[in-house]
JSON list of C-alpha atoms and ligand atoms in Angstrom, two decimals:
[
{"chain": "A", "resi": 1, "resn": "UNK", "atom": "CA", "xyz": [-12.71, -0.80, -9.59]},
{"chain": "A", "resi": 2, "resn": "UNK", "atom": "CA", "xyz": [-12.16, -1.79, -5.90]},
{"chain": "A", "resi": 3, "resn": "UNK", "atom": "CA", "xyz": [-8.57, -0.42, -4.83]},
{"chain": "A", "resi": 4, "resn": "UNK", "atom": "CA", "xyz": [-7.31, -1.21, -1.59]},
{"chain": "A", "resi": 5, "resn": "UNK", "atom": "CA", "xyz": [-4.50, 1.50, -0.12]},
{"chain": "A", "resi": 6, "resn": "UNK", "atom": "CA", "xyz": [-2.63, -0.11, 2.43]},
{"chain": "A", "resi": 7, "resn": "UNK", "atom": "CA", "xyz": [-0.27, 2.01, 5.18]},
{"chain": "A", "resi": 8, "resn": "UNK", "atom": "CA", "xyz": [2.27, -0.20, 6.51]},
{"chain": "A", "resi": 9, "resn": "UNK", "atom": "CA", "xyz": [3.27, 2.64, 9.24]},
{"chain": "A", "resi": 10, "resn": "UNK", "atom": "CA", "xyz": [1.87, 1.71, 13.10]},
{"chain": "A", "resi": 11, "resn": "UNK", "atom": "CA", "xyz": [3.18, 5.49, 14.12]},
{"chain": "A", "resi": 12, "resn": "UNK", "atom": "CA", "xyz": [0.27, 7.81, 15.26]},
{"chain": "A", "resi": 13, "resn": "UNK", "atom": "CA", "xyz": [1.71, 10.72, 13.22]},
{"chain": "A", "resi": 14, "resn": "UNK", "atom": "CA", "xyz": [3.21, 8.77, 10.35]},
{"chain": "A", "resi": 15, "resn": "UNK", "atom": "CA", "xyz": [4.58, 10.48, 7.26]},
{"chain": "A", "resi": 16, "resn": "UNK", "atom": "CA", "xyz": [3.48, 7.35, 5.07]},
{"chain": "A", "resi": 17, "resn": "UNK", "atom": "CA", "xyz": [0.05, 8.18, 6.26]},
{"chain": "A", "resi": 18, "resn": "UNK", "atom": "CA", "xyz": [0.57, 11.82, 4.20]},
{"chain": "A", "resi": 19, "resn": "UNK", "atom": "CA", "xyz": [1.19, 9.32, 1.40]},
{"chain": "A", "resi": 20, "resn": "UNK", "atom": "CA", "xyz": [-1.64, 7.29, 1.80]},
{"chain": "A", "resi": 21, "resn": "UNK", "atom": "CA", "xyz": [-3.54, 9.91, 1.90]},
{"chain": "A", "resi": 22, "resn": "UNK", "atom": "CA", "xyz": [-2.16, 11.76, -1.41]},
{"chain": "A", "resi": 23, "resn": "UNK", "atom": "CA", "xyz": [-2.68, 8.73, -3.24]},
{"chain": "A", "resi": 24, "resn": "UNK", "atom": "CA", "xyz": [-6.45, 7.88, -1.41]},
{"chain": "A", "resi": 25, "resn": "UNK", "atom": "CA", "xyz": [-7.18, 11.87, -2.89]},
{"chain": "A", "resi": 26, "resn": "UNK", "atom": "CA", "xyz": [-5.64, 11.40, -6.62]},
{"chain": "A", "resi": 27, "resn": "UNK", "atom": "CA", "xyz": [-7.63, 7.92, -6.92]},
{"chain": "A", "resi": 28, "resn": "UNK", "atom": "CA", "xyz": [-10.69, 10.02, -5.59]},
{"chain": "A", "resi": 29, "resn": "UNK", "atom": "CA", "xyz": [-10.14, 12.31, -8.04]},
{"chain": "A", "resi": 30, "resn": "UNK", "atom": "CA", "xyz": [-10.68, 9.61, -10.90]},
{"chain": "A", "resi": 31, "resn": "UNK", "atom": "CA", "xyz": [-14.14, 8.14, -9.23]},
{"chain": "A", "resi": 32, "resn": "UNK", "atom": "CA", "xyz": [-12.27, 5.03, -8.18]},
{"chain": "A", "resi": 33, "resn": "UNK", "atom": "CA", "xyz": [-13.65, 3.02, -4.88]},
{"chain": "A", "resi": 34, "resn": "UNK", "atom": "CA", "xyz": [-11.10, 3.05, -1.94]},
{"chain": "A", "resi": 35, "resn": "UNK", "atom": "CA", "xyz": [-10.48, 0.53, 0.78]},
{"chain": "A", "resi": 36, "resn": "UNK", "atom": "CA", "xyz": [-8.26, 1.31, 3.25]},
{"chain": "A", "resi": 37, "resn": "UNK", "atom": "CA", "xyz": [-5.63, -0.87, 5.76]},
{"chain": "A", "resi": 38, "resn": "UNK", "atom": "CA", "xyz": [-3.56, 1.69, 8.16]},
{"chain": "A", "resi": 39, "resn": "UNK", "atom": "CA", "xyz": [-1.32, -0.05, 10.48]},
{"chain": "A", "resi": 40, "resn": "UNK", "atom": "CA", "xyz": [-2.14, 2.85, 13.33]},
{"chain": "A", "resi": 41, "resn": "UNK", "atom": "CA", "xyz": [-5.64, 2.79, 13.49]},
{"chain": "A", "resi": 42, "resn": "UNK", "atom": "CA", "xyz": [-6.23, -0.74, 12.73]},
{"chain": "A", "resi": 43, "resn": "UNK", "atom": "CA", "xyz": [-4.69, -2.77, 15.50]},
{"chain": "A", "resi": 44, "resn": "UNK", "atom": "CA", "xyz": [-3.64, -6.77, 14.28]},
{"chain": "A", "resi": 45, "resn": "UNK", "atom": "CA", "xyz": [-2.53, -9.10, 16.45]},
{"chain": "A", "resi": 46, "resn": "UNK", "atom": "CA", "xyz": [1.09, -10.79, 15.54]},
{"chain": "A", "resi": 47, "resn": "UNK", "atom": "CA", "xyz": [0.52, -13.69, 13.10]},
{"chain": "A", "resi": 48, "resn": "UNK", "atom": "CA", "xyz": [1.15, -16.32, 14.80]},
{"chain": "A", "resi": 49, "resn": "UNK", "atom": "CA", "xyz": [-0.70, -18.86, 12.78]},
{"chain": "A", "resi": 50, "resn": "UNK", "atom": "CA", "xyz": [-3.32, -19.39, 15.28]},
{"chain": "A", "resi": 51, "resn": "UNK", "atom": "CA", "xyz": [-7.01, -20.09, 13.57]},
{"chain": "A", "resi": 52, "resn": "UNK", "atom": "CA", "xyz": [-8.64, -18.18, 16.21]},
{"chain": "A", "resi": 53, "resn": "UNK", "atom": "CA", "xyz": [-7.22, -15.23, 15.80]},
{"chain": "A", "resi": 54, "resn": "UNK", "atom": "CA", "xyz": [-8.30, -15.35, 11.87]},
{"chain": "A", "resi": 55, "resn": "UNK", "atom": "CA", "xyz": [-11.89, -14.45, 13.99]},
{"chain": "A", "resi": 56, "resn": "UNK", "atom": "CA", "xyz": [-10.26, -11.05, 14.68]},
{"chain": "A", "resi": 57, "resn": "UNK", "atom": "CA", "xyz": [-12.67, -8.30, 13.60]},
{"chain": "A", "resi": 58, "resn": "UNK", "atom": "CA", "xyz": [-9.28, -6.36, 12.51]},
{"chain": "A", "resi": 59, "resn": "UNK", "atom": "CA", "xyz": [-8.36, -9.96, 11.09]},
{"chain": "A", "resi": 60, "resn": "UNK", "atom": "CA", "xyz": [-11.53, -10.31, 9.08]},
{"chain": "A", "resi": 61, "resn": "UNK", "atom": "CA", "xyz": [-11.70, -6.41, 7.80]},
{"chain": "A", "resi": 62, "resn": "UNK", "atom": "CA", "xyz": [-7.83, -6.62, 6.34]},
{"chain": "A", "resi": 63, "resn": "UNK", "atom": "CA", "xyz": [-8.93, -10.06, 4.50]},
{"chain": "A", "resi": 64, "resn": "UNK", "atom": "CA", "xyz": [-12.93, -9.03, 3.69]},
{"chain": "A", "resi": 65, "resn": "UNK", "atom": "CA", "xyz": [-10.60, -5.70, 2.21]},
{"chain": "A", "resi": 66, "resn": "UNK", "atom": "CA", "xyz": [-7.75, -7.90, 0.63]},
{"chain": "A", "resi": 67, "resn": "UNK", "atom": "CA", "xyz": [-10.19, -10.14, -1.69]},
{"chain": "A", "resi": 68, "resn": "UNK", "atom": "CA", "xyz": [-12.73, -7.19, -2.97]},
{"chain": "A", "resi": 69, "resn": "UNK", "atom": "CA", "xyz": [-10.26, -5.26, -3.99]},
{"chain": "A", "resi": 70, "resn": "UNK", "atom": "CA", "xyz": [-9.00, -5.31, -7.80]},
{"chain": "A", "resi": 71, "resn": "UNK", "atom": "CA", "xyz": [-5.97, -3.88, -7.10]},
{"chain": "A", "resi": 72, "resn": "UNK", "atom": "CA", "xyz": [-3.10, -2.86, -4.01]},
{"chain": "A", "resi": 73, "resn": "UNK", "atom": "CA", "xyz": [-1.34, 0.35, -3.16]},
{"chain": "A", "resi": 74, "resn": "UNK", "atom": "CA", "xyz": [0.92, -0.76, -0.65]},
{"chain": "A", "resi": 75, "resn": "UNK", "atom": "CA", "xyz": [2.93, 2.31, 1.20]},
{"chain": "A", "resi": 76, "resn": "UNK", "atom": "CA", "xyz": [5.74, 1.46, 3.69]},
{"chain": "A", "resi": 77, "resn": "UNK", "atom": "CA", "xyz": [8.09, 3.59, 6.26]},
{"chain": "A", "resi": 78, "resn": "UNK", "atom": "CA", "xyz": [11.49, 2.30, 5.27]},
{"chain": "A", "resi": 79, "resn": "UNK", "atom": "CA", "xyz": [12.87, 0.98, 8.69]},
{"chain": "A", "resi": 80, "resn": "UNK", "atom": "CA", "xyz": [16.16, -0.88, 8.79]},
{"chain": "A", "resi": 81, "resn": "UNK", "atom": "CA", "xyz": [16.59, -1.03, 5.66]},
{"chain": "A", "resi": 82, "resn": "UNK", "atom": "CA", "xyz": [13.52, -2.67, 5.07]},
{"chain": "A", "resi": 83, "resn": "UNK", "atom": "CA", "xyz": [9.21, -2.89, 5.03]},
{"chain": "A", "resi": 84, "resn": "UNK", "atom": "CA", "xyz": [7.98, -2.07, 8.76]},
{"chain": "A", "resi": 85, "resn": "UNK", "atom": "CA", "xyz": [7.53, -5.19, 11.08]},
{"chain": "A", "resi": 86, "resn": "UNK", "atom": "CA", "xyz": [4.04, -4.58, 11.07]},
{"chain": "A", "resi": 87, "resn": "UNK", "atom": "CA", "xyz": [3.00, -4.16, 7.32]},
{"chain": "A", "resi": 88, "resn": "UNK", "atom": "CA", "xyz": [4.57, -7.71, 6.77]},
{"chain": "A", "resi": 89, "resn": "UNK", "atom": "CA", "xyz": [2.70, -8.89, 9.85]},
{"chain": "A", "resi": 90, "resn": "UNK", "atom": "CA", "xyz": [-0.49, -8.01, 8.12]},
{"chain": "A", "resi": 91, "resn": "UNK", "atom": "CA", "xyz": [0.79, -9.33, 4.60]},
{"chain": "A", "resi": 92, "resn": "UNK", "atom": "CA", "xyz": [1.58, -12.66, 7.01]},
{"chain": "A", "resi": 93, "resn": "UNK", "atom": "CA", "xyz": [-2.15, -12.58, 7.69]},
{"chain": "A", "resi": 94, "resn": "UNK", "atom": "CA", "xyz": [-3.31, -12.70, 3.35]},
{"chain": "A", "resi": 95, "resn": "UNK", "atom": "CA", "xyz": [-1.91, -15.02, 0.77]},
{"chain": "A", "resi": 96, "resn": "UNK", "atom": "CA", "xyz": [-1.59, -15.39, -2.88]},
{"chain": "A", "resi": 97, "resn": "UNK", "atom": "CA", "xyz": [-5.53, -16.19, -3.49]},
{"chain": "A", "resi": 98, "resn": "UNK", "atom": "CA", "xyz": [-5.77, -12.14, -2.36]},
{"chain": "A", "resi": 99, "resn": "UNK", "atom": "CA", "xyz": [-3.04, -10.44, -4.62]},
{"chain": "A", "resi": 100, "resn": "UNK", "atom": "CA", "xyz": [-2.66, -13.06, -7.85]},
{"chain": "A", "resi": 101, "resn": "UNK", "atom": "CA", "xyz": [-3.40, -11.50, -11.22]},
{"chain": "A", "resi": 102, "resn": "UNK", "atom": "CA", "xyz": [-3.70, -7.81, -9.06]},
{"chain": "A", "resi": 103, "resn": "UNK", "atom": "CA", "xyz": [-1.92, -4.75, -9.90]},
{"chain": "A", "resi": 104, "resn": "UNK", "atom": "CA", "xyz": [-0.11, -3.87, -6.66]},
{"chain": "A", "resi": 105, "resn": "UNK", "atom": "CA", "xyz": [1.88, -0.61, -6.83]},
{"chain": "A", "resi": 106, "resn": "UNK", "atom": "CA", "xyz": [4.50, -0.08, -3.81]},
{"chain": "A", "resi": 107, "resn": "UNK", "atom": "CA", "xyz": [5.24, 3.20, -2.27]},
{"chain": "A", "resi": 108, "resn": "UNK", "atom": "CA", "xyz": [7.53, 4.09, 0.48]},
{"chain": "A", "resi": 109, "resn": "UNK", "atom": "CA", "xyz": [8.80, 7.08, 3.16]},
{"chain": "A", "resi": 110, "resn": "UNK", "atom": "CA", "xyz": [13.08, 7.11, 4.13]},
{"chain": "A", "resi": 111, "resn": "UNK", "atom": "CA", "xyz": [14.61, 9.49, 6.41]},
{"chain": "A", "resi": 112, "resn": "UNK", "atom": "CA", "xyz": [15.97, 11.60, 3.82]},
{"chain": "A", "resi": 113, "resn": "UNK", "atom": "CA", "xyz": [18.43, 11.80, 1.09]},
{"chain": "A", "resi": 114, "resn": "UNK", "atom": "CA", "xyz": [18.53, 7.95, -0.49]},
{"chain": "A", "resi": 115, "resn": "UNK", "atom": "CA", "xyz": [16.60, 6.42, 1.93]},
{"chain": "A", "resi": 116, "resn": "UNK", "atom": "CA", "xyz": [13.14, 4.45, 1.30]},
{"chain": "A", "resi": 117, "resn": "UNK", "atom": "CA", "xyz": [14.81, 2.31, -1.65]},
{"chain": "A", "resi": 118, "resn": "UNK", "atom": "CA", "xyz": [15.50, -0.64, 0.32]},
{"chain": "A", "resi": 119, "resn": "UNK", "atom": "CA", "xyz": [12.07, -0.96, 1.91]},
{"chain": "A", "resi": 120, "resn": "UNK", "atom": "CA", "xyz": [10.76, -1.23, -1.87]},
{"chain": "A", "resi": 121, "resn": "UNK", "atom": "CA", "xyz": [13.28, -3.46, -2.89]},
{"chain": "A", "resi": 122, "resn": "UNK", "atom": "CA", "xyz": [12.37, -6.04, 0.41]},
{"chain": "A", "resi": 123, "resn": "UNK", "atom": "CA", "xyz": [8.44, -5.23, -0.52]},
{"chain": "A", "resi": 124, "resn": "UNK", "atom": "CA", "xyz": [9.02, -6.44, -4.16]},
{"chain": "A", "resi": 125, "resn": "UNK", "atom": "CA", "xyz": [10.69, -9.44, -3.14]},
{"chain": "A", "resi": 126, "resn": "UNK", "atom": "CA", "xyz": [7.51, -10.04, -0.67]},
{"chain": "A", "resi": 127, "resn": "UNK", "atom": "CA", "xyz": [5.18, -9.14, -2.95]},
{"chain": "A", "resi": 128, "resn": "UNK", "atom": "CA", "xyz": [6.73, -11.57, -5.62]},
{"chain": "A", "resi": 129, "resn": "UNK", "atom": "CA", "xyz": [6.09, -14.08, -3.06]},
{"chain": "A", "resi": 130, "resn": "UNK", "atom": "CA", "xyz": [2.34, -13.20, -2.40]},
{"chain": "A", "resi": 131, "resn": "UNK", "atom": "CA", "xyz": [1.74, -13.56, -6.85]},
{"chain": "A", "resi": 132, "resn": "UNK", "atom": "CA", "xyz": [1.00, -9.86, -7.05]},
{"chain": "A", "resi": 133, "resn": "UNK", "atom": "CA", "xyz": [1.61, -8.25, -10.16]},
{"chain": "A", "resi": 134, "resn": "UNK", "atom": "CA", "xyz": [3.70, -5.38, -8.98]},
{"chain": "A", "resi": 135, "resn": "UNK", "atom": "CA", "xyz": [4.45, -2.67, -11.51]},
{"chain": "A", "resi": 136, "resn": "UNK", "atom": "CA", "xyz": [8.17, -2.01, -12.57]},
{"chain": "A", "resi": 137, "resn": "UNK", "atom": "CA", "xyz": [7.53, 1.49, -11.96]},
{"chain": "A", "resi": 138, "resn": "UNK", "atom": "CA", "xyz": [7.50, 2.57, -8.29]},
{"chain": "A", "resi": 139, "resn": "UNK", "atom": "CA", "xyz": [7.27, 5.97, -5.79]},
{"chain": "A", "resi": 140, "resn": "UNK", "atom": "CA", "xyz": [9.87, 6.85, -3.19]},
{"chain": "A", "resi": 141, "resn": "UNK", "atom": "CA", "xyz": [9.08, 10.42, -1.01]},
{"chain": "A", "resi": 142, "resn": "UNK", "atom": "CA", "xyz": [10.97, 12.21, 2.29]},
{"chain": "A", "resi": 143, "resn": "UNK", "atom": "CA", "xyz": [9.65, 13.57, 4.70]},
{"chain": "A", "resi": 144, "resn": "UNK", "atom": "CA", "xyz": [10.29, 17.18, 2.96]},
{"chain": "A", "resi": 145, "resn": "UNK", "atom": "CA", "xyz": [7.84, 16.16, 0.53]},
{"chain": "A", "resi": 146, "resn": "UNK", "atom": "CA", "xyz": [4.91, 17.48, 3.25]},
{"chain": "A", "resi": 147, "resn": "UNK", "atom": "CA", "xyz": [4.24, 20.15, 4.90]},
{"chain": "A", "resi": 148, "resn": "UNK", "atom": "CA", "xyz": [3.35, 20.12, 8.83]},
{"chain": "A", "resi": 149, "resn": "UNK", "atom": "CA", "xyz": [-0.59, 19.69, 7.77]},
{"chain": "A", "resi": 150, "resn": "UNK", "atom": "CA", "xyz": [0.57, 16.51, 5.76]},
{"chain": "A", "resi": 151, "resn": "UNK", "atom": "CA", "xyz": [0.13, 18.08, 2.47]},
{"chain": "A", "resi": 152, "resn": "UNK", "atom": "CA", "xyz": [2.52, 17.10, -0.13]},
{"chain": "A", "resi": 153, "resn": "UNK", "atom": "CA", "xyz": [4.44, 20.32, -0.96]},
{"chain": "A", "resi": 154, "resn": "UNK", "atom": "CA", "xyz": [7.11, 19.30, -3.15]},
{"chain": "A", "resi": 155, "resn": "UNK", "atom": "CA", "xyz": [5.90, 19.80, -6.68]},
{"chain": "A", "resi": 156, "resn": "UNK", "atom": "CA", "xyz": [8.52, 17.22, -8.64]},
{"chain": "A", "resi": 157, "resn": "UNK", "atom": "CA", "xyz": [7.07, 14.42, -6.21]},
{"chain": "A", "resi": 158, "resn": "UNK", "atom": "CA", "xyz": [3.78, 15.24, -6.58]},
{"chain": "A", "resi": 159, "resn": "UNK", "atom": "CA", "xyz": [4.02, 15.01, -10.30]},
{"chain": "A", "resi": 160, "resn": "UNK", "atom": "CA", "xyz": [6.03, 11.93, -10.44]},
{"chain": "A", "resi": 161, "resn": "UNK", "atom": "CA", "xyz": [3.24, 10.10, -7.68]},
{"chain": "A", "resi": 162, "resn": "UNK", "atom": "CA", "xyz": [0.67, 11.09, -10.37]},
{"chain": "A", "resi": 163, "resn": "UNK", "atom": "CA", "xyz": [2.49, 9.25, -13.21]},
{"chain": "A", "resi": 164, "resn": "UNK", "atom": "CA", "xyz": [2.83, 6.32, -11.16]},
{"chain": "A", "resi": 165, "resn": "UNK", "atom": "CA", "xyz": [-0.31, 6.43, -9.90]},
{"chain": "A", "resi": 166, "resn": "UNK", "atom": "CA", "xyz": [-1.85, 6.86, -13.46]},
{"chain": "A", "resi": 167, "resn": "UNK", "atom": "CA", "xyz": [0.27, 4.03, -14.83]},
{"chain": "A", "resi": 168, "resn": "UNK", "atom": "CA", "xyz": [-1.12, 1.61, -12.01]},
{"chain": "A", "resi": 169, "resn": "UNK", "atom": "CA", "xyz": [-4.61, 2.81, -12.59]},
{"chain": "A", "resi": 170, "resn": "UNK", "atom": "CA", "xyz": [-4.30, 2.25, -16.48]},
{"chain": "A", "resi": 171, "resn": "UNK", "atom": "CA", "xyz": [-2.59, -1.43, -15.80]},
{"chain": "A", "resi": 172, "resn": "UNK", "atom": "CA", "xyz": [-5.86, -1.95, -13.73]},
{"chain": "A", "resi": 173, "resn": "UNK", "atom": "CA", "xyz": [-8.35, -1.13, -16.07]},
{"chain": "A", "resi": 174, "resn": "UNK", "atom": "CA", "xyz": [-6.20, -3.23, -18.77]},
{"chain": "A", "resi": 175, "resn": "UNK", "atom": "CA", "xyz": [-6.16, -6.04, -16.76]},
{"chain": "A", "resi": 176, "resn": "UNK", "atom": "CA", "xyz": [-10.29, -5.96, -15.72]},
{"chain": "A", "resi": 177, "resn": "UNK", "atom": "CA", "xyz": [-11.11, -5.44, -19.47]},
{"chain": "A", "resi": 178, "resn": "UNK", "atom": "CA", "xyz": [-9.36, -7.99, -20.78]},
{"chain": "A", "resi": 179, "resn": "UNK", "atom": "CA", "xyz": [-10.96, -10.15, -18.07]},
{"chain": "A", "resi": 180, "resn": "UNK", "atom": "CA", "xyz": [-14.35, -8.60, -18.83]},
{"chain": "A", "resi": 181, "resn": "UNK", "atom": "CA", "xyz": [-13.49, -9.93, -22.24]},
{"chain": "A", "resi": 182, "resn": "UNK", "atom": "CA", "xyz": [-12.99, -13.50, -21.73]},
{"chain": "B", "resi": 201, "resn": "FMN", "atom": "C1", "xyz": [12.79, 2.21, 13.68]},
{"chain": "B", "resi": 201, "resn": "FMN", "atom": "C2", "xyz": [13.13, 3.14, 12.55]},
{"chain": "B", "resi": 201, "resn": "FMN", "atom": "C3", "xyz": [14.06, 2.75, 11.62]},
{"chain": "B", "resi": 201, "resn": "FMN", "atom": "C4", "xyz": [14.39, 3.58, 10.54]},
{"chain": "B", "resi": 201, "resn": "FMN", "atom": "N1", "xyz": [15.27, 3.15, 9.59]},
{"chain": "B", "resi": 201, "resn": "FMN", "atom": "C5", "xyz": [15.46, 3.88, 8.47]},
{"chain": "B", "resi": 201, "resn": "FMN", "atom": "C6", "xyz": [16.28, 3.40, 7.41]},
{"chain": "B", "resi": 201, "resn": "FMN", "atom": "O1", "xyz": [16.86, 2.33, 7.47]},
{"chain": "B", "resi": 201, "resn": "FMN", "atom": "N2", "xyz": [16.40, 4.16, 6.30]},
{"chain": "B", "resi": 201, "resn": "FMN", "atom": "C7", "xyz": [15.78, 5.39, 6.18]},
{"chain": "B", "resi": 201, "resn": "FMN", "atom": "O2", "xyz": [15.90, 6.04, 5.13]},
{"chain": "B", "resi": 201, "resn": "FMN", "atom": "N3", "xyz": [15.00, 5.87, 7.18]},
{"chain": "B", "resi": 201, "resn": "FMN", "atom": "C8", "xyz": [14.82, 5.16, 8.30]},
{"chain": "B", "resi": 201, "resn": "FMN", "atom": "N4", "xyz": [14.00, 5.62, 9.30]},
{"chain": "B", "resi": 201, "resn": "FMN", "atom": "C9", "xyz": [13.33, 6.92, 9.09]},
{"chain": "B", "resi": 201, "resn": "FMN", "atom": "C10", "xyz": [11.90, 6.68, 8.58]},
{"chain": "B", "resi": 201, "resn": "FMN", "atom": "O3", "xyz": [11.89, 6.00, 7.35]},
{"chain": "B", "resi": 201, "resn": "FMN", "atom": "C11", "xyz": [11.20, 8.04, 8.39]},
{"chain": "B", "resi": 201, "resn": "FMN", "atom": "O4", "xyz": [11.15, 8.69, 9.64]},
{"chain": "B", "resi": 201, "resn": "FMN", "atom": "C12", "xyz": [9.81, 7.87, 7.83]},
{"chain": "B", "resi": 201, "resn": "FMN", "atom": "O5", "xyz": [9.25, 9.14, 7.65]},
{"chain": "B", "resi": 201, "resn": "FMN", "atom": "C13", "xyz": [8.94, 7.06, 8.76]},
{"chain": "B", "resi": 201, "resn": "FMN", "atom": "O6", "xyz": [7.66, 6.94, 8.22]},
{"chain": "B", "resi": 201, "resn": "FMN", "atom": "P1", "xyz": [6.39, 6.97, 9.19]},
{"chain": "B", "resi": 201, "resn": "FMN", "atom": "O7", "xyz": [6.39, 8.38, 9.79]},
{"chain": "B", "resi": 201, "resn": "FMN", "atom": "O8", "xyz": [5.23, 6.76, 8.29]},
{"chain": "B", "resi": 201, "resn": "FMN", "atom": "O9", "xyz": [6.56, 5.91, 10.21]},
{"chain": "B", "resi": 201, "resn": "FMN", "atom": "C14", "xyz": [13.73, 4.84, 10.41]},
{"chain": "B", "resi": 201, "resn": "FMN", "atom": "C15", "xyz": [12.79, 5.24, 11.39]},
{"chain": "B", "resi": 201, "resn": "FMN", "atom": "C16", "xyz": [12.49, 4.40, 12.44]},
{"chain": "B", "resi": 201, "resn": "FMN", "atom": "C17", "xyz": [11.44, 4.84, 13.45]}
]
């Protein structure tokens, strides 16, 4: 199982990244293969529907990355109220060949208190667009949750990531059984 982790943050120190990085270490953990898109390392140019730019070598690793893998984490900052600008920009660059029939599970970083609910809510309406199957069940942290290293500190998140992530790793090997199957 192929499972690409995607960081929709372009920040240099992003608290998403801490995320990314939990998850990347529990799917580890359980011998699972992990790709990786991080919107501040891997610089895309704005979609603007040109066919050069689908010659990109940032272009061509996000969509060589998009349709190996079996299944999507997909982490987002919550700004304005919504997914960053540039994790839809590289979801602008994919389509529904790369995510139909997938298990995506969405993630996301607010400010504080109740934020980081309306980036998920924007990302599942996205996602819905893009034919991934996105689990009902989804993980919301603040920055609290880490410490200055990036570690995730706060032990009620951490166990409630590891349900999710479990869920979204069981839906996954459901869904490439039954397929094995037929
Ligand atoms: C441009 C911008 C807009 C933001 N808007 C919101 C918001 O609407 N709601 C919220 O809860 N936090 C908001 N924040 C706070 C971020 O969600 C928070 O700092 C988060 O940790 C950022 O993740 P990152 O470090 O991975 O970029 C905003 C931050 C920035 C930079």
């Amino acid at each position: 199982m192929k499972v690409l982790v995607m960081n929709g943050s372009p920040r240099e120190k992003s608290m998403t990244r801490n995320l990314t990085n939990t998850i990347t270490d529990q799917l580890d953990e359980k011998g699972i293969e992990v790709l990786t898109f991080d919107a501040g390392f891997h610089d895309l140019p704005l979609f603007k529907g040109r066919k050069e730019d689908l010659n990109h070598p940032e272009v061509l690793r996000l969509v060589n990355h998009a349709t190996k893998a079996d299944a999507f984490v997909i982490c987002s900052p919550e700004y304005h109220n919504g997914m960053s600008g540039a994790l839809k920009n590289a979801l602008d660059f994919l389509g529904g060949s790369h995510f139909k029939h997938k298990p995506t599970v969405l993630a996301s970083v607010g400010g504080g208190g109740k934020g980081g609910i309306n980036a998920l809510n924007n990302m599942r309406t996205v996602m819905r667009g893009l034919y991934a199957l996105v689990l009902p069940d989804q993980f919301c942290a603040d920055p609290t949750c880490f410490d200055d290293k990036g570690y995730m500190i706060d032990d009620k998140a951490k166990e409630r990531l590891t349900v999710v992530v479990e869920e979204f790793v069981s839906l996954t090997k459901t869904i490439e059984h039954d397929v094995e199957v037929k």
